[in-house]
Short mmCIF file of C-alpha atoms and ligand atoms in Angstrom, two decimals:
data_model
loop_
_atom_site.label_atom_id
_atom_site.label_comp_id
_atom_site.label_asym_id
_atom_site.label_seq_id
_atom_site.Cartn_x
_atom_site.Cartn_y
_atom_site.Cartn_z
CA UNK A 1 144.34 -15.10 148.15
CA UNK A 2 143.52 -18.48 149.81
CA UNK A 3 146.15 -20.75 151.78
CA UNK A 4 145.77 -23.80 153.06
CA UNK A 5 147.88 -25.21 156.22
CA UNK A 6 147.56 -28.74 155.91
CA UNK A 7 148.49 -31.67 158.24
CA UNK A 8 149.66 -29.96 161.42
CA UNK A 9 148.90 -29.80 164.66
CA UNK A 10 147.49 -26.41 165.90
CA UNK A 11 148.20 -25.11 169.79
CA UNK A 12 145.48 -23.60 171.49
CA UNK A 13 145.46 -22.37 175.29
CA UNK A 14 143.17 -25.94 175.81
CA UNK A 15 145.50 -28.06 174.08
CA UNK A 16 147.19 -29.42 171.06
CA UNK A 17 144.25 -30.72 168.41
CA UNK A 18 144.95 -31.96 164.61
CA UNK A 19 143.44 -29.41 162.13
CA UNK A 20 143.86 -27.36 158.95
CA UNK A 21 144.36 -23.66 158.89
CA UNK A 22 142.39 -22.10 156.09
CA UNK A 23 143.90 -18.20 155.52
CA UNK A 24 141.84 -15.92 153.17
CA UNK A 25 143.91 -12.34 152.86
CA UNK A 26 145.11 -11.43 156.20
CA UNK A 27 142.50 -13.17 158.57
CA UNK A 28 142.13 -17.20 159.59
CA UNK A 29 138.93 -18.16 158.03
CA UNK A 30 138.38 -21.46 159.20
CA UNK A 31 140.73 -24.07 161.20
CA UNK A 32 139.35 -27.78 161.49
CA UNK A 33 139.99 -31.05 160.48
CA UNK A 34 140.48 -32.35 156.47
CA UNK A 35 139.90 -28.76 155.27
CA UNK A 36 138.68 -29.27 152.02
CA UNK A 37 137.83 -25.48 150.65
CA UNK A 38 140.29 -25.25 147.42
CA UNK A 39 143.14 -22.61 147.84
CA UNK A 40 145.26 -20.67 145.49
CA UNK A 41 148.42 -22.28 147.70
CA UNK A 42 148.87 -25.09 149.85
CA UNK A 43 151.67 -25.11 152.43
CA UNK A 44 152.61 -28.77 153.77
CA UNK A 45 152.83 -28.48 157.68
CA UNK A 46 153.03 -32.06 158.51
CA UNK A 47 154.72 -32.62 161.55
CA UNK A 48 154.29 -28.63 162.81
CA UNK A 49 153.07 -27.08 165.64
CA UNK A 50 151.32 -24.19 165.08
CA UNK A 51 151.25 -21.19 167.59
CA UNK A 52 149.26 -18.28 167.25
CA UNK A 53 151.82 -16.18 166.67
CA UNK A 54 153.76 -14.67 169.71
CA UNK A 55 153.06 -11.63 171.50
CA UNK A 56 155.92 -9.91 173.32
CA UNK A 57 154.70 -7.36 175.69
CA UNK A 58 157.91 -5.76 177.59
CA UNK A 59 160.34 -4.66 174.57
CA UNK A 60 162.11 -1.25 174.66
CA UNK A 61 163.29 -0.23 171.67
CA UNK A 62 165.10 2.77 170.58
CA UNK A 63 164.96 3.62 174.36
CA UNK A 64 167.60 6.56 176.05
CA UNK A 65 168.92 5.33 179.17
CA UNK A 66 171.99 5.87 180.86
CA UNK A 67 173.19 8.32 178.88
CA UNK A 68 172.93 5.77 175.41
CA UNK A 69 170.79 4.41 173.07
CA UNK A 70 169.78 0.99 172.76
CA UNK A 71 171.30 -1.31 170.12
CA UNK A 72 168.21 -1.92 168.87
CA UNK A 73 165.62 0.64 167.35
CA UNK A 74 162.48 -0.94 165.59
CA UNK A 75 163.39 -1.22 162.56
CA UNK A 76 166.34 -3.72 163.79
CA UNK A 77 164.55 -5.12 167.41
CA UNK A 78 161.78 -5.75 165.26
CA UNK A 79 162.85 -7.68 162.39
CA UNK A 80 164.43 -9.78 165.27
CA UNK A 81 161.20 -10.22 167.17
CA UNK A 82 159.64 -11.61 164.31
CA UNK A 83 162.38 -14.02 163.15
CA UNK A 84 161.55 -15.55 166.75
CA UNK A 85 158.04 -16.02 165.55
CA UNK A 86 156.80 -12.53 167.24
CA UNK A 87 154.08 -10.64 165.34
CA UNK A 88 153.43 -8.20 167.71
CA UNK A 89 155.46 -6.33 170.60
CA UNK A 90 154.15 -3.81 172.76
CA UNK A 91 156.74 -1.18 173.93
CA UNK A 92 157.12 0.98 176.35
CA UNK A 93 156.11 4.63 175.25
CA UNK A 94 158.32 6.85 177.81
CA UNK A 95 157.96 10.27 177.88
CA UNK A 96 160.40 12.87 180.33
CA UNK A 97 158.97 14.03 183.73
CA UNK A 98 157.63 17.59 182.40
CA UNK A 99 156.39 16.01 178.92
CA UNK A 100 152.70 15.08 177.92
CA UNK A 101 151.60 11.61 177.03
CA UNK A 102 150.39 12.79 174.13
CA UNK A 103 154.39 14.20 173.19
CA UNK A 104 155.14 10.62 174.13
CA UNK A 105 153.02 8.94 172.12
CA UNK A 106 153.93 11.01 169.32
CA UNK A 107 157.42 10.22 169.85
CA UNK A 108 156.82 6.92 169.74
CA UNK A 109 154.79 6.60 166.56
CA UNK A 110 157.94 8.46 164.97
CA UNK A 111 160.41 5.79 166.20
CA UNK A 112 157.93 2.97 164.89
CA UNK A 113 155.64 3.80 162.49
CA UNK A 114 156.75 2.65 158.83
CA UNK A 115 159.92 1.06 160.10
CA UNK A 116 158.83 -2.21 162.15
CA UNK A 117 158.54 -5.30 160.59
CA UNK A 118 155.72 -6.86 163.08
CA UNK A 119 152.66 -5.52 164.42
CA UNK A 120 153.37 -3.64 167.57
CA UNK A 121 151.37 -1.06 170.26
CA UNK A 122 152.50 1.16 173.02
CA UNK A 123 152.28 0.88 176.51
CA UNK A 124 152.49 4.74 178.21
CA UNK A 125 154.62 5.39 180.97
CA UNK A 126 153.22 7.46 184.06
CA UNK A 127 156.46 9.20 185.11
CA UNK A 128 154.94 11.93 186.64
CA UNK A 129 151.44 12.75 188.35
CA UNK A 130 149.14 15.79 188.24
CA UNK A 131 146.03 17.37 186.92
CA UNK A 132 147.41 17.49 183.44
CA UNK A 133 148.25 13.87 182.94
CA UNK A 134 145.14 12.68 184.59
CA UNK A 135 143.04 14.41 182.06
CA UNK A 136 145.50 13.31 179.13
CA UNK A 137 144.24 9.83 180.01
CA UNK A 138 141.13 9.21 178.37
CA UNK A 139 142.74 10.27 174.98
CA UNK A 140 145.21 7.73 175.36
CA UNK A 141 142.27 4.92 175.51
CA UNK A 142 141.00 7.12 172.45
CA UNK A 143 144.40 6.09 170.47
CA UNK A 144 144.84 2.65 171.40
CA UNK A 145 146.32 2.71 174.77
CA UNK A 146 144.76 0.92 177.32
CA UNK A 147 147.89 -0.15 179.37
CA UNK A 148 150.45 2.10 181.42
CA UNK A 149 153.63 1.55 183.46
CA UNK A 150 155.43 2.72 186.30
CA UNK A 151 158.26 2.68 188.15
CA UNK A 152 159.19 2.13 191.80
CA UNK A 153 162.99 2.87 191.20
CA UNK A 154 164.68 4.42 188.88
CA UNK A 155 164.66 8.43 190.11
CA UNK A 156 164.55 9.82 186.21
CA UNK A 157 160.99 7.75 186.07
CA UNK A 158 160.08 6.61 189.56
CA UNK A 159 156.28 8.04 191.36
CA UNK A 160 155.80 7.84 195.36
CA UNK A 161 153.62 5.52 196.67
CA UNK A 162 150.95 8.79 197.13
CA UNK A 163 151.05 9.15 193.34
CA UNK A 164 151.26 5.38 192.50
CA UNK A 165 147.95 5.59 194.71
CA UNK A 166 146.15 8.31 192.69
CA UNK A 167 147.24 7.03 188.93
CA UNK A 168 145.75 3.60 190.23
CA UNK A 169 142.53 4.96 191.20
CA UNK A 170 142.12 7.17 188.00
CA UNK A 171 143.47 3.50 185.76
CA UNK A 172 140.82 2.12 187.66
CA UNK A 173 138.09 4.51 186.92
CA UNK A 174 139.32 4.45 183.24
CA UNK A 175 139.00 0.51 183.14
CA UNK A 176 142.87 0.64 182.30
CA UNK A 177 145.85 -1.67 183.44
CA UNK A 178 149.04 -0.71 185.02
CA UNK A 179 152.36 -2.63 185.02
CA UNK A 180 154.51 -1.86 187.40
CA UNK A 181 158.42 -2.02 187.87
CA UNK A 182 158.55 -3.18 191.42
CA UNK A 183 162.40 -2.67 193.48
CA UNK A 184 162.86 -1.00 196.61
CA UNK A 185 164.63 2.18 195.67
CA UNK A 186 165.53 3.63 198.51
CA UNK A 187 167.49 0.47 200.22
CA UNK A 188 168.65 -0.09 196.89
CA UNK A 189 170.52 2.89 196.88
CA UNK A 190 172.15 2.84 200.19
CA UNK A 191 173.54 -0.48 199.10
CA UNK A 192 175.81 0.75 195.96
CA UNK A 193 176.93 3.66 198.62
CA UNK A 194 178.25 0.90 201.02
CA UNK A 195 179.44 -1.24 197.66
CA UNK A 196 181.03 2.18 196.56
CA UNK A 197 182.75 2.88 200.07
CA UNK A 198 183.93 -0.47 200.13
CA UNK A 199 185.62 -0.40 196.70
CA UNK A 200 183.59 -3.40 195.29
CA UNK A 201 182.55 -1.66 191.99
CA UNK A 202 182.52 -4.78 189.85
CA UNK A 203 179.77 -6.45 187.88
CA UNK A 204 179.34 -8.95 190.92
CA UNK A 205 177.66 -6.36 193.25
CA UNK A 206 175.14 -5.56 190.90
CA UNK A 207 172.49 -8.53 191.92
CA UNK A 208 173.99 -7.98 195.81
CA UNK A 209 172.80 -4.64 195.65
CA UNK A 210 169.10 -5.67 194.12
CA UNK A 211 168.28 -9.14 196.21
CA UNK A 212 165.08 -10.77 195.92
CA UNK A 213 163.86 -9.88 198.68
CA UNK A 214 163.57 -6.22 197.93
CA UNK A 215 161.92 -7.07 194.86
CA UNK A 216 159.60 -9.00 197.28
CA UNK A 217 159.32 -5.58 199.43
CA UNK A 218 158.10 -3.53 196.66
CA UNK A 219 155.63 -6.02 195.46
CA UNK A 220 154.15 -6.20 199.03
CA UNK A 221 154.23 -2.31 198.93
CA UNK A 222 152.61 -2.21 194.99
CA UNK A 223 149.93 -4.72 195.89
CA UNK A 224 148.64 -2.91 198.86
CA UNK A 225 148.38 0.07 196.70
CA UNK A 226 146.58 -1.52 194.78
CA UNK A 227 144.21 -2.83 196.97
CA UNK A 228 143.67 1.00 198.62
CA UNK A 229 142.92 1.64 194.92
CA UNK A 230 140.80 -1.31 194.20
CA UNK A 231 142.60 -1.60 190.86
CA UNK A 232 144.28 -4.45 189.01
CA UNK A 233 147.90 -4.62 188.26
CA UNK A 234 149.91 -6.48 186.36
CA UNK A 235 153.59 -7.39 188.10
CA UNK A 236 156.32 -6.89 185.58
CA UNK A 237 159.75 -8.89 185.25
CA UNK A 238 158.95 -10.86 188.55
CA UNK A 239 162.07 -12.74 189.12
CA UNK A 240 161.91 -14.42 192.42
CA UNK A 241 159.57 -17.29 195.15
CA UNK A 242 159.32 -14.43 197.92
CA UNK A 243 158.04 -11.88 195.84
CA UNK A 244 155.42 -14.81 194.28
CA UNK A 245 154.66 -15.54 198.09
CA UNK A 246 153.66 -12.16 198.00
CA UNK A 247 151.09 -12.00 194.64
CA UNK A 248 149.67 -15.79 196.22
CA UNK A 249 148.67 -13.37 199.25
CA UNK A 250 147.12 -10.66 197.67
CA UNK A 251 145.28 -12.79 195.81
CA UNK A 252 143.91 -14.53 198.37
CA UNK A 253 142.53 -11.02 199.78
CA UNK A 254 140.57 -11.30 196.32
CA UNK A 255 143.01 -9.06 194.15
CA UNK A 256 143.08 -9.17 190.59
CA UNK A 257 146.98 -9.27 189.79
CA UNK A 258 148.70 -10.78 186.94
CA UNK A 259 152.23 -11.77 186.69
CA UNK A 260 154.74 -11.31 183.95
CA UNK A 261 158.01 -13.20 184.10
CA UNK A 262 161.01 -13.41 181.61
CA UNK A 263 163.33 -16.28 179.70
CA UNK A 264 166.70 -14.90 181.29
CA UNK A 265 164.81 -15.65 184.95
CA UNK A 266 164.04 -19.16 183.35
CA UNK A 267 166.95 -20.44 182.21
CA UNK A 268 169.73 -17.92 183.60
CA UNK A 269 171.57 -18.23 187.07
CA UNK A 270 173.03 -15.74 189.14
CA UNK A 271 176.96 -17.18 188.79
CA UNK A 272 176.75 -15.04 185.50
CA UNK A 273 178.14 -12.21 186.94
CA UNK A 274 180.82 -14.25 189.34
CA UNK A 275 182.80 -14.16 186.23
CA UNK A 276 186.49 -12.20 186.38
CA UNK A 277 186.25 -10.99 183.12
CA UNK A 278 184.01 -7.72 182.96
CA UNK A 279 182.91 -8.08 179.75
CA UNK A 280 181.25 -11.56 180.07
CA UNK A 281 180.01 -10.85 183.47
CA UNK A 282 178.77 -7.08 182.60
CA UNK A 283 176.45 -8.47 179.49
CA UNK A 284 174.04 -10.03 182.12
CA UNK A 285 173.28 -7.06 184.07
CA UNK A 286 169.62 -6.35 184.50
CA UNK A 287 167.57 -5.17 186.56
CA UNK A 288 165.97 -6.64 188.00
CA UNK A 289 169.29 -8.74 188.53
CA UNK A 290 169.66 -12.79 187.42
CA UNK A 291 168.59 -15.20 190.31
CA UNK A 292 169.48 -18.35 191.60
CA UNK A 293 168.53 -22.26 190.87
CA UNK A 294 165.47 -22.27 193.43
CA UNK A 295 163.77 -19.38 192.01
CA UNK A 296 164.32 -20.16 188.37
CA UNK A 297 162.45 -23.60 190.17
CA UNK A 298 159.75 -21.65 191.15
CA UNK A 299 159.09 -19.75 188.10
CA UNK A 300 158.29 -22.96 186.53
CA UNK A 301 155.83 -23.94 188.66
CA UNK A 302 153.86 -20.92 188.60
CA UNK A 303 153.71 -20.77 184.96
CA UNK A 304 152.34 -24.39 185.18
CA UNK A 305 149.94 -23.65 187.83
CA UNK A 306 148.82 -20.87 185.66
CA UNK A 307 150.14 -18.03 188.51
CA UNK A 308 152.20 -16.06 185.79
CA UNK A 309 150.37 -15.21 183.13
CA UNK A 310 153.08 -13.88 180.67
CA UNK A 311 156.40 -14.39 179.74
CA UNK A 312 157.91 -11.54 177.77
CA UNK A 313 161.62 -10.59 177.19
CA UNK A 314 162.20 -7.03 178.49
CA UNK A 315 164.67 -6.95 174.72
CA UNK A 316 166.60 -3.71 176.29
CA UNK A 317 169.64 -4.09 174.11
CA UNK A 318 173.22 -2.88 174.70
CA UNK A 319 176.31 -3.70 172.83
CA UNK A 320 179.25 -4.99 174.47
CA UNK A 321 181.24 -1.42 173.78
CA UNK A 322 177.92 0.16 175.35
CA UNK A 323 178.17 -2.03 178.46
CA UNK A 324 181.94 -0.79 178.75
CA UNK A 325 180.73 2.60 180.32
CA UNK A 326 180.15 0.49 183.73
CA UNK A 327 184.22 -0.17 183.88
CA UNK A 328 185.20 0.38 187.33
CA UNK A 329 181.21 1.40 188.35
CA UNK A 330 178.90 -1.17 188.03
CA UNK A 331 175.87 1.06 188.37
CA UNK A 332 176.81 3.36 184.79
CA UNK A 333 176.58 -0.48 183.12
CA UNK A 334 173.55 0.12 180.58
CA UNK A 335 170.91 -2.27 182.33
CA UNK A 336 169.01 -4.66 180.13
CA UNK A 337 169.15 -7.82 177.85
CA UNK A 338 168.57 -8.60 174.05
CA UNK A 339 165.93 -12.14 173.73
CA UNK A 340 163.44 -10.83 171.52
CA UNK A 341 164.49 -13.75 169.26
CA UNK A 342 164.71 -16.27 171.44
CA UNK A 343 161.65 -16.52 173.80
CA UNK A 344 159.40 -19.13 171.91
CA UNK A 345 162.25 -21.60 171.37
CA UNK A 346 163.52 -21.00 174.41
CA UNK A 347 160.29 -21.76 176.07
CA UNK A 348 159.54 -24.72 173.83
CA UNK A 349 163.36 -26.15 174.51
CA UNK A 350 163.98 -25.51 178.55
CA UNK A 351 159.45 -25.26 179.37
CA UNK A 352 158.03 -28.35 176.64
CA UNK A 353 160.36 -30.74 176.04
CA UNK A 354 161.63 -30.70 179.89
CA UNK A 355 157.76 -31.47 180.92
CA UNK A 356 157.74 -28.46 183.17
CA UNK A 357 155.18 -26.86 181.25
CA UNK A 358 152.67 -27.75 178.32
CA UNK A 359 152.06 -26.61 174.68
CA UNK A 360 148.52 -25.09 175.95
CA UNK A 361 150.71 -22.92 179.04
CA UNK A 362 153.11 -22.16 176.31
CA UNK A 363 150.53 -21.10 174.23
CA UNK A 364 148.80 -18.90 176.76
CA UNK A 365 151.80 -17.24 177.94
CA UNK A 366 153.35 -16.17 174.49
CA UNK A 367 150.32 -15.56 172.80
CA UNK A 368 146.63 -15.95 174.41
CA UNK A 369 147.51 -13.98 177.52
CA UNK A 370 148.89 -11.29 176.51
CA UNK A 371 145.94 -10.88 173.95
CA UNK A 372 143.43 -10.81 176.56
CA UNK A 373 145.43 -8.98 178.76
CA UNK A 374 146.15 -6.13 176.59
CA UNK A 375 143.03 -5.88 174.63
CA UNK A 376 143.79 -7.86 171.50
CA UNK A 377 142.00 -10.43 172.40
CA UNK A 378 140.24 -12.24 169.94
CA UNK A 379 142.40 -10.20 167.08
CA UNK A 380 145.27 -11.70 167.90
CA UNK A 381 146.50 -14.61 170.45
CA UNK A 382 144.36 -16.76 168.94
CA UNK A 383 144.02 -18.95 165.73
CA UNK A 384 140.20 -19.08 165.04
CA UNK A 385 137.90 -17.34 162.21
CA UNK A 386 138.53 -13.71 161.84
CA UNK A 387 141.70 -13.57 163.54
CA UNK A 388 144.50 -12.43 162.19
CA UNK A 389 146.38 -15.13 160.43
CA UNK A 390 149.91 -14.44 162.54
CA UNK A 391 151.21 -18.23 162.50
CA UNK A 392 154.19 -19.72 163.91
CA UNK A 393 155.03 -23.12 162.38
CA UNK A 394 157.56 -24.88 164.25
CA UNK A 395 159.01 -27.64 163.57
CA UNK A 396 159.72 -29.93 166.21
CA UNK A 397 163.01 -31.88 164.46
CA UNK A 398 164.81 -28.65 163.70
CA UNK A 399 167.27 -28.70 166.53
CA UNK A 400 170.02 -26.28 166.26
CA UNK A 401 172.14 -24.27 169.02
CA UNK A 402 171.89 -20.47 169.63
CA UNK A 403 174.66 -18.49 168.13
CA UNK A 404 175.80 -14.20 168.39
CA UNK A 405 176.32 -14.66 165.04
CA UNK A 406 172.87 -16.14 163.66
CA UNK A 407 171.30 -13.17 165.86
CA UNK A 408 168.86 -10.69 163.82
CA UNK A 409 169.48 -8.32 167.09
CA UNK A 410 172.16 -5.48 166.82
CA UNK A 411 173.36 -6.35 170.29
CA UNK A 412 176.25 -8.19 168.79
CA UNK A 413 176.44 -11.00 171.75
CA UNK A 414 173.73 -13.40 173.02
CA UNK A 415 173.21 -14.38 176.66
CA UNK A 416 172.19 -17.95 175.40
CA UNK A 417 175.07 -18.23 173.21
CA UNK A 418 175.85 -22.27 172.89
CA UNK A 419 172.12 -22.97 174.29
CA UNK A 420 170.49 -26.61 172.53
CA UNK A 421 167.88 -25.75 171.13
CA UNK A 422 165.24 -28.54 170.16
CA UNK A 423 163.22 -28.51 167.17
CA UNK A 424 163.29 -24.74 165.71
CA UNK A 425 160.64 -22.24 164.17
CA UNK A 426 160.51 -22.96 160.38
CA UNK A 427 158.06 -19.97 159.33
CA UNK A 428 156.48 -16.91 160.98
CA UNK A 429 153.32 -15.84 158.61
CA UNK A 430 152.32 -12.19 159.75
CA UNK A 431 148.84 -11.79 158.48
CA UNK A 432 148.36 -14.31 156.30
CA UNK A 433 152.08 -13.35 154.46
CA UNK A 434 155.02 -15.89 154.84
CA UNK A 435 157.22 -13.02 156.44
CA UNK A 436 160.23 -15.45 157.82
CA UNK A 437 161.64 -18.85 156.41
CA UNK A 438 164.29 -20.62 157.96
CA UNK A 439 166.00 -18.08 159.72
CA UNK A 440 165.57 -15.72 156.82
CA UNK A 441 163.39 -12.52 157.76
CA UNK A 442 161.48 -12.20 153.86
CA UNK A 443 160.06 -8.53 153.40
CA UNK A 444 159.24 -5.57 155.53
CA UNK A 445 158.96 -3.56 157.21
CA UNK A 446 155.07 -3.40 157.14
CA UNK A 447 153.99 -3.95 160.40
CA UNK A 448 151.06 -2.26 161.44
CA UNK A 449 149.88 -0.17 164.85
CA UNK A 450 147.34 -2.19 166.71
CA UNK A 451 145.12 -0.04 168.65
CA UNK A 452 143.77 -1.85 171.72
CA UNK A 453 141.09 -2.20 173.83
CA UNK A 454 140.33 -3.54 177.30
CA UNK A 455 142.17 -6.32 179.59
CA UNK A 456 139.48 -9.28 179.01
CA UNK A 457 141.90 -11.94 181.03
N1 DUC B 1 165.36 -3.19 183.36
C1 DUC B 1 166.41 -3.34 182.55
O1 DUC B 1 167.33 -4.05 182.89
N2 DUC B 1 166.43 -2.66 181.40
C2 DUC B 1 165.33 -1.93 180.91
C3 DUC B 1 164.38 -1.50 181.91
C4 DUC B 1 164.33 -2.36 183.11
O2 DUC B 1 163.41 -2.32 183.85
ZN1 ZN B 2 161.45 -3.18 180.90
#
């Protein structure tokens, strides 16, 4: 089966150029001007943009935490992630302290495989360190997993900086890449006990007891880890201009460090949580937390200077009854956000059309970065022959506003509800099949497990 995108304008990480897509079964076979190959379909794109479709690397699906579930398991987070023109997520595998990888990873294949409607990998959490996981690691690479986390809070999944240390060296040996969750968790902590002593247990002291600056601490802290263990890391969810001060540094010491940031620290501010009612202030709370004006400033600026690399979502989704647990103590309020649907127009809307970043930087953060980053690089993140034909076409008149309601996400609220969007993505082809139309999510769920390879970024 031949199709033929005709008339549009395809985005590359170098720019926007006028071409025709030629798709032959699941893989881009040629893309170039006047295309003239006959095809057994011909889809009219004048007018589009087309993306290579989007890769989202920071979803958690069907994750435990705090005691719940998320709303979302893959079946549901991913039908959403495609209707936002995402073909393939990477989540976070996250096995117990005590468990094996290999339980993880098993785990996680359960929870995804046959029931995920776009592509998707795993990245494997290192909760734990010792002789046992280190030698687990090369097996991972075996299966497909080339990229870890970890955790510098969060006691049920935080290492010490000793173990951090070790895992880095070993990633390094391995040719592997670690993200890391970067908060100070110790001051952290004695923070909600003065918050708790002082009987201000509202959603408000959530981002007082997680400032920027701690984040800032704990990158310092990662990155000279990092450079003990000569080993590249990739910053997750940075949120903030001190903790960036901090990556400029450690790059100037001739680090390799990449930097992942998301939509809700683009376009959110920090007088979310100010509000009196719990509900509306509790559905914000993340960690880490919302920031202000001047960092969402900054943000933009490194993703146009090319110092973040990625912008995924972190989709951790809780319903509004699920963020009720944190009545009366803001630290039992199930942390995360749902945005798996929203990134790319998001990014086009409040990034594009403002002029604060380009169609190439869009395209490299949503789709060529990650590729490269995570080994998938030239399978995906790319639209050029033999790649898979994942397209986004969006159409740039399409304006419409986000809506809970319009939401493919089982959260049940949105925290962009009554954003503008402009212009609007009109189809999502997952290789080479028209998977989304309009809003409308077509067939599925037949995404497939990509097994990756090596960080080529
Ligand atoms: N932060 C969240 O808010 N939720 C999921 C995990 C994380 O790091
Ligand atoms: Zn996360």
């Amino acid at each position: 089966m031949r199709t033929l995108f005709k008339g549009g304008t395809v985005i590359t990480g170098r720019g926007p150029k006028r071409a025709d897509v030629l798709v032959e079964g699941e893989k881009v076979r040629q893309v170039g001007r006047l295309i003239l190959t006959p095809a057994d379909r011909t889809v009219d794109v004048e007018g589009c943009l087309l993306f290579p479709g989007f890769i989202d690397a920071h979803t958690h699906f069907d994750l435990d935490v705090c005691n719940t579930t998320t709303a979302d398991d893959f079946t549901t987070g991913s039908r959403a992630a495609l209707k936002g023109g995402t073909t393939t997520v990477i989540d976070f595998a996250c096995p117990n302290k005590g468990e094996s990888l290999q339980y993880g990873l098993d785990l996680w294949h359960k929870k995804a495989d046959g029931r995920t409607f776009c592509d998707y990998g795993f990245h494997m959490t290192i909760d734990d360190w010792n002789e046992s996981i280190r030698a687990e690691l090369p097996e991972m690479f075996r299966q497909g997993v080339s990229s870890f986390k970890m955790y510098m809070t969060y006691p049920a999944m935080m290492v010490g900086d000793r173990d951090m240390y070790w895992a880095l060296k070993e990633l390094r040996h391995l040719g592997g890449i670690c993200g890391v969750h970067c908060e100070n968790a110790g001051v952290i902590d004695g923070m909600i006990a003065e918050k708790k002593a002082a009987g201000l247990m509202g959603p408000s002291s959530h981002p007082e007891t997680r400032p920027p600056y701690l984040e800032a601490e704990s990158v310092s802290r990662l990155l000279r880890i990092a450079q003990a263990a000569d080993c590249p890391v990739v910053i997750v969810h940075l949120t903030n201009e001190a903790a960036l001060r901090e990556v400029e540094a450690a790059r100037k010491r001739g680090q390799r460090v990449y930097v992942e940031t998301c939509p809700q620290y683009l376009v959110l501010e920090d007088s979310v949580y100010d509000d009196p009612d719990y509900s509306r202030a509790a559905r914000y709370v993340c960690a880490p937390p919302i920031r202000k004006d001047r960092d969402q400033q900054a943000l933009w600026t490194a993703l146009r200077k090319g110092e973040i690399q990625t912008v995924s979502t972190d989709h951790c989704s809780f319903t509004l009854e699920q963020k009720d647990a944190g009545r009366g103590d803001f630290t039992k309020i199930p942390g995360g956000l749902p945005g798996v649907e929203n990134r790319g127009e998001l990014l086009y809307t409040y990034g594009v059309t403002t002029r604060k970043i380009s169609l190439a930087t869009m395209c490299r953060v949503l789709s060529e970065n990650p590729a490269k980053l995570y080994g998938m690089f030239p399978r995906k993140g790319v639209l050029q022959d033999g790649a898979d034909a994942d397209i986004v076409v969006y159409d740039p008149q399409a304006d419409h506003v986000l809506r809970a309601e319009d939401m493919a996400s089982l959260a049940g609220y949105s925290p962009y509800e009554g954003f503008a969007i402009r212009g609007g993505i009109h189809q999502v082809w997952l290789r080479g099949r028209l998977a989304v139309e309009d809003g409308f999510v077509l067939a599925g769920p037949d995404g497939k497990y990509i097994p990756r390879g090596k960080c080529s970024l």
